[in-house]
Amino acid sequence: MSNLDALEREIQQDTTKLMQLESSLRTLQSEKKQKEDEVSKGKEAERELRRIEGEERKIEGEINTTKNKQDSTMRELDRVKKEAEETLRKSREQQK
């Protein structure tokens, strides 16, 4: 069962990471909106906007990667649970 616990821990860690990344993304998007409003004030704001957009793309990529990893881990967890159930079922049949 430690394999199941490890997979469940990994899913929880990924969920926590997603929440942190999504919070960071919201913060950056808020910052991006402020910088977009300042772009007309000068080139420095435009450079800062490009930096923020790059960070935004990076975080969005991390979110997608983490979601894909979490989906894969959930599928693995389901597979391991089914195997455990099948093993238990066979064990019970043999005891009869």
CSV table of N, CA and C in Angstrom, one decimal:
chain,number,residue,atom,x,y,z
A,1,MET,N,0.8,-1.2,0.0
A,1,MET,CA,0.0,0.0,0.0
A,1,MET,C,0.9,1.3,0.0
A,2,SER,N,2.2,1.1,0.3
A,2,SER,CA,3.0,2.3,0.3
A,2,SER,C,3.1,3.0,-1.1
A,3,ASN,N,3.0,2.2,-2.1
A,3,ASN,CA,3.0,2.7,-3.5
A,3,ASN,C,1.7,3.6,-3.7
A,4,LEU,N,0.6,3.2,-3.1
A,4,LEU,CA,-0.6,4.0,-3.2
A,4,LEU,C,-0.4,5.3,-2.5
A,5,ASP,N,0.1,5.2,-1.2
A,5,ASP,CA,0.3,6.4,-0.4
A,5,ASP,C,1.3,7.3,-1.1
A,6,ALA,N,2.3,6.8,-1.7
A,6,ALA,CA,3.3,7.7,-2.4
A,6,ALA,C,2.6,8.4,-3.6
A,7,LEU,N,1.8,7.7,-4.4
A,7,LEU,CA,1.1,8.3,-5.5
A,7,LEU,C,0.1,9.3,-5.0
A,8,GLU,N,-0.6,9.0,-3.9
A,8,GLU,CA,-1.6,10.0,-3.4
A,8,GLU,C,-0.9,11.2,-2.9
A,9,ARG,N,0.3,11.0,-2.2
A,9,ARG,CA,1.1,12.2,-1.8
A,9,ARG,C,1.6,13.0,-3.0
A,10,GLU,N,2.0,12.3,-4.0
A,10,GLU,CA,2.4,13.0,-5.2
A,10,GLU,C,1.3,13.9,-5.8
A,11,ILE,N,0.1,13.3,-5.8
A,11,ILE,CA,-1.0,14.0,-6.4
A,11,ILE,C,-1.3,15.3,-5.5
A,12,GLN,N,-1.2,15.1,-4.2
A,12,GLN,CA,-1.5,16.2,-3.3
A,12,GLN,C,-0.4,17.3,-3.5
A,13,GLN,N,0.9,16.9,-3.6
A,13,GLN,CA,1.9,17.9,-3.8
A,13,GLN,C,1.7,18.6,-5.2
A,14,ASP,N,1.3,17.9,-6.2
A,14,ASP,CA,1.0,18.5,-7.5
A,14,ASP,C,-0.2,19.5,-7.3
A,15,THR,N,-1.2,19.1,-6.6
A,15,THR,CA,-2.3,20.0,-6.4
A,15,THR,C,-1.8,21.3,-5.7
A,16,THR,N,-1.0,21.2,-4.6
A,16,THR,CA,-0.5,22.3,-3.9
A,16,THR,C,0.3,23.2,-4.9
A,17,LYS,N,1.2,22.5,-5.7
A,17,LYS,CA,2.0,23.3,-6.7
A,17,LYS,C,1.1,24.0,-7.6
A,18,LEU,N,0.1,23.4,-8.1
A,18,LEU,CA,-0.9,24.0,-9.1
A,18,LEU,C,-1.5,25.3,-8.4
A,19,MET,N,-1.9,25.1,-7.2
A,19,MET,CA,-2.5,26.3,-6.5
A,19,MET,C,-1.5,27.4,-6.4
A,20,GLN,N,-0.3,27.1,-6.1
A,20,GLN,CA,0.8,28.1,-6.0
A,20,GLN,C,1.1,28.8,-7.3
A,21,LEU,N,1.2,27.9,-8.3
A,21,LEU,CA,1.4,28.5,-9.7
A,21,LEU,C,0.3,29.3,-10.2
A,22,GLU,N,-1.0,28.9,-9.9
A,22,GLU,CA,-2.1,29.7,-10.4
A,22,GLU,C,-2.2,31.0,-9.6
A,23,SER,N,-1.8,31.0,-8.4
A,23,SER,CA,-1.8,32.2,-7.6
A,23,SER,C,-0.7,33.2,-8.2
A,24,SER,N,0.5,32.6,-8.5
A,24,SER,CA,1.5,33.4,-9.1
A,24,SER,C,1.1,34.0,-10.5
A,25,LEU,N,0.3,33.1,-11.2
A,25,LEU,CA,-0.1,33.6,-12.5
A,25,LEU,C,-1.1,34.7,-12.4
A,26,ARG,N,-2.0,34.6,-11.4
A,26,ARG,CA,-3.0,35.7,-11.2
A,26,ARG,C,-2.2,37.0,-10.8
A,27,THR,N,-1.2,36.9,-9.9
A,27,THR,CA,-0.4,38.0,-9.5
A,27,THR,C,0.2,38.7,-10.7
A,28,LEU,N,0.9,37.8,-11.6
A,28,LEU,CA,1.5,38.3,-12.7
A,28,LEU,C,0.5,39.0,-13.7
A,29,GLN,N,-0.6,38.4,-13.8
A,29,GLN,CA,-1.6,38.9,-14.8
A,29,GLN,C,-2.1,40.3,-14.3
A,30,SER,N,-2.2,40.5,-13.0
A,30,SER,CA,-2.6,41.7,-12.4
A,30,SER,C,-1.5,42.8,-12.6
A,31,GLU,N,-0.2,42.3,-12.4
A,31,GLU,CA,0.9,43.2,-12.7
A,31,GLU,C,1.0,43.5,-14.2
A,32,LYS,N,0.7,42.5,-15.0
A,32,LYS,CA,0.7,42.8,-16.5
A,32,LYS,C,-0.3,43.8,-16.9
A,33,LYS,N,-1.5,43.8,-16.3
A,33,LYS,CA,-2.6,44.8,-16.6
A,33,LYS,C,-2.1,46.2,-16.2
A,34,GLN,N,-1.4,46.3,-15.0
A,34,GLN,CA,-0.9,47.6,-14.6
A,34,GLN,C,0.1,48.1,-15.6
A,35,LYS,N,1.0,47.2,-16.0
A,35,LYS,CA,2.1,47.6,-16.9
A,35,LYS,C,1.5,47.9,-18.3
A,36,GLU,N,0.5,47.2,-18.7
A,36,GLU,CA,-0.2,47.6,-20.0
A,36,GLU,C,-0.7,49.0,-19.9
A,37,ASP,N,-1.2,49.4,-18.8
A,37,ASP,CA,-1.7,50.7,-18.6
A,37,ASP,C,-0.6,51.8,-18.6
A,38,GLU,N,0.6,51.3,-18.3
A,38,GLU,CA,1.7,52.2,-18.2
A,38,GLU,C,2.5,52.3,-19.5
A,39,VAL,N,2.3,51.3,-20.5
A,39,VAL,CA,3.1,51.2,-21.7
A,39,VAL,C,3.1,52.5,-22.4
A,40,SER,N,2.0,53.3,-22.4
A,40,SER,CA,2.0,54.5,-23.1
A,40,SER,C,3.0,55.6,-22.5
A,41,LYS,N,3.4,55.3,-21.3
A,41,LYS,CA,4.3,56.2,-20.5
A,41,LYS,C,5.8,56.0,-20.9
A,42,GLY,N,6.1,55.0,-21.6
A,42,GLY,CA,7.5,54.9,-21.9
A,42,GLY,C,8.0,53.5,-22.2
A,43,LYS,N,9.2,53.4,-22.8
A,43,LYS,CA,9.7,52.1,-23.2
A,43,LYS,C,10.1,51.2,-22.1
A,44,GLU,N,10.4,51.8,-20.9
A,44,GLU,CA,10.8,50.9,-19.8
A,44,GLU,C,9.6,50.1,-19.4
A,45,ALA,N,8.4,50.6,-19.4
A,45,ALA,CA,7.2,49.9,-19.0
A,45,ALA,C,7.0,48.8,-20.1
A,46,GLU,N,7.3,49.1,-21.3
A,46,GLU,CA,7.1,48.1,-22.4
A,46,GLU,C,8.1,46.9,-22.2
A,47,ARG,N,9.3,47.2,-21.8
A,47,ARG,CA,10.3,46.1,-21.6
A,47,ARG,C,9.8,45.3,-20.4
A,48,GLU,N,9.3,45.9,-19.4
A,48,GLU,CA,8.8,45.2,-18.2
A,48,GLU,C,7.6,44.3,-18.6
A,49,LEU,N,6.8,44.8,-19.4
A,49,LEU,CA,5.6,44.1,-19.9
A,49,LEU,C,6.1,42.8,-20.6
A,50,ARG,N,7.1,42.9,-21.5
A,50,ARG,CA,7.6,41.7,-22.2
A,50,ARG,C,8.2,40.7,-21.2
A,51,ARG,N,8.9,41.2,-20.1
A,51,ARG,CA,9.4,40.3,-19.1
A,51,ARG,C,8.3,39.6,-18.4
A,52,ILE,N,7.2,40.3,-18.1
A,52,ILE,CA,6.1,39.7,-17.4
A,52,ILE,C,5.4,38.7,-18.3
A,53,GLU,N,5.2,39.0,-19.6
A,53,GLU,CA,4.6,38.1,-20.5
A,53,GLU,C,5.4,36.8,-20.6
A,54,GLY,N,6.8,36.9,-20.6
A,54,GLY,CA,7.6,35.7,-20.6
A,54,GLY,C,7.4,34.9,-19.4
A,55,GLU,N,7.4,35.5,-18.2
A,55,GLU,CA,7.1,34.8,-17.0
A,55,GLU,C,5.7,34.1,-17.0
A,56,GLU,N,4.8,34.8,-17.6
A,56,GLU,CA,3.4,34.3,-17.7
A,56,GLU,C,3.4,33.0,-18.5
A,57,ARG,N,4.1,33.1,-19.7
A,57,ARG,CA,4.1,31.9,-20.5
A,57,ARG,C,4.8,30.7,-19.8
A,58,LYS,N,5.9,31.0,-19.1
A,58,LYS,CA,6.6,30.0,-18.4
A,58,LYS,C,5.7,29.4,-17.3
A,59,ILE,N,5.0,30.2,-16.6
A,59,ILE,CA,4.1,29.6,-15.5
A,59,ILE,C,3.0,28.8,-16.1
A,60,GLU,N,2.4,29.3,-17.2
A,60,GLU,CA,1.4,28.6,-17.9
A,60,GLU,C,1.9,27.2,-18.4
A,61,GLY,N,3.1,27.2,-18.9
A,61,GLY,CA,3.8,25.9,-19.3
A,61,GLY,C,3.9,25.0,-18.1
A,62,GLU,N,4.4,25.5,-17.0
A,62,GLU,CA,4.5,24.7,-15.8
A,62,GLU,C,3.2,24.2,-15.3
A,63,ILE,N,2.2,25.0,-15.4
A,63,ILE,CA,0.8,24.6,-15.0
A,63,ILE,C,0.4,23.4,-15.9
A,64,ASN,N,0.6,23.5,-17.2
A,64,ASN,CA,0.2,22.5,-18.1
A,64,ASN,C,1.0,21.2,-17.8
A,65,THR,N,2.3,21.3,-17.7
A,65,THR,CA,3.1,20.2,-17.4
A,65,THR,C,2.7,19.5,-16.1
A,66,THR,N,2.4,20.3,-15.1
A,66,THR,CA,2.0,19.7,-13.8
A,66,THR,C,0.7,19.1,-13.9
A,67,LYS,N,-0.3,19.7,-14.6
A,67,LYS,CA,-1.6,19.0,-14.8
A,67,LYS,C,-1.4,17.7,-15.5
A,68,ASN,N,-0.6,17.7,-16.6
A,68,ASN,CA,-0.4,16.4,-17.3
A,68,ASN,C,0.2,15.4,-16.4
A,69,LYS,N,1.2,15.8,-15.6
A,69,LYS,CA,1.9,14.9,-14.7
A,69,LYS,C,0.9,14.3,-13.7
A,70,GLN,N,0.0,15.2,-13.2
A,70,GLN,CA,-1.0,14.8,-12.2
A,70,GLN,C,-2.0,13.8,-12.8
A,71,ASP,N,-2.4,14.1,-14.0
A,71,ASP,CA,-3.3,13.2,-14.7
A,71,ASP,C,-2.7,11.8,-14.9
A,72,SER,N,-1.4,11.8,-15.3
A,72,SER,CA,-0.7,10.6,-15.4
A,72,SER,C,-0.6,9.8,-14.1
A,73,THR,N,-0.3,10.5,-13.0
A,73,THR,CA,-0.2,9.9,-11.7
A,73,THR,C,-1.5,9.4,-11.3
A,74,MET,N,-2.6,10.1,-11.6
A,74,MET,CA,-3.9,9.6,-11.2
A,74,MET,C,-4.3,8.3,-12.0
A,75,ARG,N,-3.9,8.3,-13.2
A,75,ARG,CA,-4.1,7.0,-14.0
A,75,ARG,C,-3.3,5.9,-13.4
A,76,GLU,N,-2.1,6.2,-13.0
A,76,GLU,CA,-1.2,5.2,-12.4
A,76,GLU,C,-1.8,4.7,-11.1
A,77,LEU,N,-2.3,5.6,-10.3
A,77,LEU,CA,-3.0,5.3,-9.0
A,77,LEU,C,-4.2,4.4,-9.3
A,78,ASP,N,-5.0,4.7,-10.3
A,78,ASP,CA,-6.1,3.9,-10.6
A,78,ASP,C,-5.7,2.5,-11.0
A,79,ARG,N,-4.6,2.4,-11.8
A,79,ARG,CA,-4.1,1.1,-12.3
A,79,ARG,C,-3.7,0.3,-11.1
A,80,VAL,N,-2.9,0.9,-10.2
A,80,VAL,CA,-2.4,0.2,-9.0
A,80,VAL,C,-3.5,-0.3,-8.1
A,81,LYS,N,-4.5,0.6,-7.9
A,81,LYS,CA,-5.7,0.2,-7.1
A,81,LYS,C,-6.4,-1.0,-7.7
A,82,LYS,N,-6.6,-1.0,-9.1
A,82,LYS,CA,-7.2,-2.1,-9.7
A,82,LYS,C,-6.4,-3.4,-9.6
A,83,GLU,N,-5.1,-3.3,-9.7
A,83,GLU,CA,-4.3,-4.5,-9.5
A,83,GLU,C,-4.4,-5.0,-8.1
A,84,ALA,N,-4.4,-4.1,-7.1
A,84,ALA,CA,-4.5,-4.5,-5.8
A,84,ALA,C,-5.9,-5.2,-5.5
A,85,GLU,N,-6.9,-4.6,-6.1
A,85,GLU,CA,-8.2,-5.2,-5.9
A,85,GLU,C,-8.3,-6.6,-6.6
A,86,GLU,N,-7.7,-6.8,-7.7
A,86,GLU,CA,-7.7,-8.0,-8.4
A,86,GLU,C,-6.8,-9.1,-7.6
A,87,THR,N,-5.7,-8.7,-7.1
A,87,THR,CA,-4.9,-9.6,-6.3
A,87,THR,C,-5.7,-10.0,-5.1
A,88,LEU,N,-6.3,-9.1,-4.4
A,88,LEU,CA,-7.1,-9.4,-3.2
A,88,LEU,C,-8.3,-10.4,-3.6
A,89,ARG,N,-8.9,-10.1,-4.7
A,89,ARG,CA,-10.0,-11.0,-5.2
A,89,ARG,C,-9.5,-12.4,-5.4
A,90,LYS,N,-8.4,-12.5,-6.1
A,90,LYS,CA,-7.8,-13.8,-6.4
A,90,LYS,C,-7.4,-14.5,-5.1
A,91,SER,N,-6.8,-13.8,-4.2
A,91,SER,CA,-6.4,-14.4,-2.9
A,91,SER,C,-7.6,-14.9,-2.1
A,92,ARG,N,-8.7,-14.2,-2.2
A,92,ARG,CA,-9.9,-14.6,-1.5
A,92,ARG,C,-10.4,-15.9,-2.1
A,93,GLU,N,-10.4,-15.9,-3.5
A,93,GLU,CA,-10.9,-17.1,-4.2
A,93,GLU,C,-10.0,-18.3,-3.9
A,94,GLN,N,-8.7,-18.2,-3.7
A,94,GLN,CA,-7.8,-19.3,-3.4
A,94,GLN,C,-8.1,-19.8,-2.0
A,95,GLN,N,-8.5,-18.9,-1.1
A,95,GLN,CA,-8.7,-19.3,0.3
A,95,GLN,C,-10.0,-20.1,0.4
A,96,LYS,N,-10.9,-20.0,-0.5
A,96,LYS,CA,-12.2,-20.8,-0.4
A,96,LYS,C,-12.0,-22.2,-0.7
